């Protein structure tokens, strides 16, 4: 029995997103080069390759490159006998569908592939780089293969990657609800009612945006404990969590909106401390000791995911704050941080928007006004959009849009990749890689798509 193991599914030239896979692209030639132990195959194509899959087969070792929507113009040139990794190249096609190129290998290899755009000297290219796979890795894989066989798992794994844009999901959390009315204004307006009204408007606006979808944490007057709110957001795989409030302060003249993100320790202002204490009291209503959960959360806070989440919470809060600033006087012109329990999802960037102070008689009136509710929701939406435009999650419409017209080279982060390795592999500078991808640190995660600067 043949063992087929998918080793990599790489890179799609995102630039060509929008072209149908059926667009005719022809392979016009193959160029082979080798240096030391490495071999490089360059396929010259008449247009951008929309999708390609690469996988390995063993006994004998081969590498298969499947190219969707691509045809061949003729046989490909054979490798020189001195090529360190290749013995021969074969090719075939399913007319109108795809072409397959099979590289017969002298040994097991590691593969990287990327697409290049015309640069004056050459046209569109698909570049496949092969390096010898270290012996230790080969042995480990053989062991893993053997144990899979023993436990009866299928030895054939085939996956195919199709770039289908997924929606960015915004979890919209109307503060308070049910037995918890939240703050109550001088004229008796309940916070839980205005937060729900604004949340509903925001959800409608979000759902109208292409590539965005709203997930309401509560859509009725019901009581939801804080950690349940986070759980619901996670269930929807939210990309962002926005909690909407309209709180009270002991001083009735205090007014304006503010945006909060989670602070690691301590609150950034006296009012923030006060509000956090109030908001967190809610779980006590449900008879839950928040002290204990805080310990759990504190552990999570330490890890990298949380740091990344906090960074992104700040990045998302900033444009929302700016947009709210256009509406009127801000209570705080900087992002505030506080220990709100509802912001403690370790993996979802989160913010809490204090839309206005219900304790201020004038703002209480505005909060009841559908026109103001609409303005606030609109400002939050615009801010959120600006965040996703600057920080598009992979495989979303925001990412696709961003990619048009930009460098066509993409690298999908694999286990073990470091930013430095990637910079070396593509012969680009680390700073240019950081700035093109708007990376504020060198932390990368498996599956993340990096844009490679044109070198
Ligand atoms: Zn509140």
PDB file of N, CA and C and ligand atoms in Angstrom, residues 175-176 182-183 191 195 244-247 278-279 354, ligand 1:
ATOM      1  N   UNK A 175     -24.881  45.574  28.100  1.00  0.00           N
ATOM      2  CA  UNK A 175     -24.587  45.465  29.528  1.00  0.00           C
ATOM      3  C   UNK A 175     -25.842  45.229  30.358  1.00  0.00           C
ATOM      4  N   UNK A 176     -25.650  44.479  31.438  1.00  0.00           N
ATOM      5  CA  UNK A 176     -26.718  44.233  32.429  1.00  0.00           C
ATOM      6  C   UNK A 176     -27.891  43.466  31.818  1.00  0.00           C
ATOM      7  N   UNK A 182     -28.637  47.585  36.012  1.00  0.00           N
ATOM      8  CA  UNK A 182     -27.519  48.495  35.771  1.00  0.00           C
ATOM      9  C   UNK A 182     -27.795  49.798  36.494  1.00  0.00           C
ATOM     10  N   UNK A 183     -27.200  50.871  35.981  1.00  0.00           N
ATOM     11  CA  UNK A 183     -27.416  52.171  36.620  1.00  0.00           C
ATOM     12  C   UNK A 183     -28.800  52.691  36.237  1.00  0.00           C
ATOM     13  N   UNK A 191     -30.244  51.452  32.691  1.00  0.00           N
ATOM     14  CA  UNK A 191     -29.090  51.200  31.819  1.00  0.00           C
ATOM     15  C   UNK A 191     -29.327  49.976  30.941  1.00  0.00           C
ATOM     16  N   UNK A 195     -28.722  50.001  26.866  1.00  0.00           N
ATOM     17  CA  UNK A 195     -27.619  49.213  26.293  1.00  0.00           C
ATOM     18  C   UNK A 195     -28.166  48.219  25.263  1.00  0.00           C
ATOM     19  N   UNK A 244     -21.427  47.102  25.856  1.00  0.00           N
ATOM     20  CA  UNK A 244     -22.000  48.450  25.811  1.00  0.00           C
ATOM     21  C   UNK A 244     -22.646  48.806  27.146  1.00  0.00           C
ATOM     22  N   UNK A 245     -22.276  49.962  27.628  1.00  0.00           N
ATOM     23  CA  UNK A 245     -22.788  50.417  28.922  1.00  0.00           C
ATOM     24  C   UNK A 245     -23.156  51.886  28.873  1.00  0.00           C
ATOM     25  N   UNK A 246     -23.821  52.324  29.909  1.00  0.00           N
ATOM     26  CA  UNK A 246     -24.153  53.748  30.066  1.00  0.00           C
ATOM     27  C   UNK A 246     -24.277  53.961  31.563  1.00  0.00           C
ATOM     28  N   UNK A 247     -23.148  54.216  32.169  1.00  0.00           N
ATOM     29  CA  UNK A 247     -23.140  54.134  33.616  1.00  0.00           C
ATOM     30  C   UNK A 247     -23.396  55.420  34.353  1.00  0.00           C
ATOM     31  N   UNK A 278     -18.243  48.286  40.392  1.00  0.00           N
ATOM     32  CA  UNK A 278     -19.695  48.193  40.190  1.00  0.00           C
ATOM     33  C   UNK A 278     -20.054  47.077  39.203  1.00  0.00           C
ATOM     34  N   UNK A 279     -19.369  47.092  38.036  1.00  0.00           N
ATOM     35  CA  UNK A 279     -19.710  46.115  37.004  1.00  0.00           C
ATOM     36  C   UNK A 279     -19.470  44.698  37.495  1.00  0.00           C
ATOM     37  N   UNK A 354     -18.409  52.911  27.448  1.00  0.00           N
ATOM     38  CA  UNK A 354     -19.359  53.671  28.268  1.00  0.00           C
ATOM     39  C   UNK A 354     -19.871  54.754  27.339  1.00  0.00           C
TER      40      UNK A 354
HETATM   41 ZN1  LIG B   1     -22.855  49.171  33.105  1.00  0.00          ZN
END
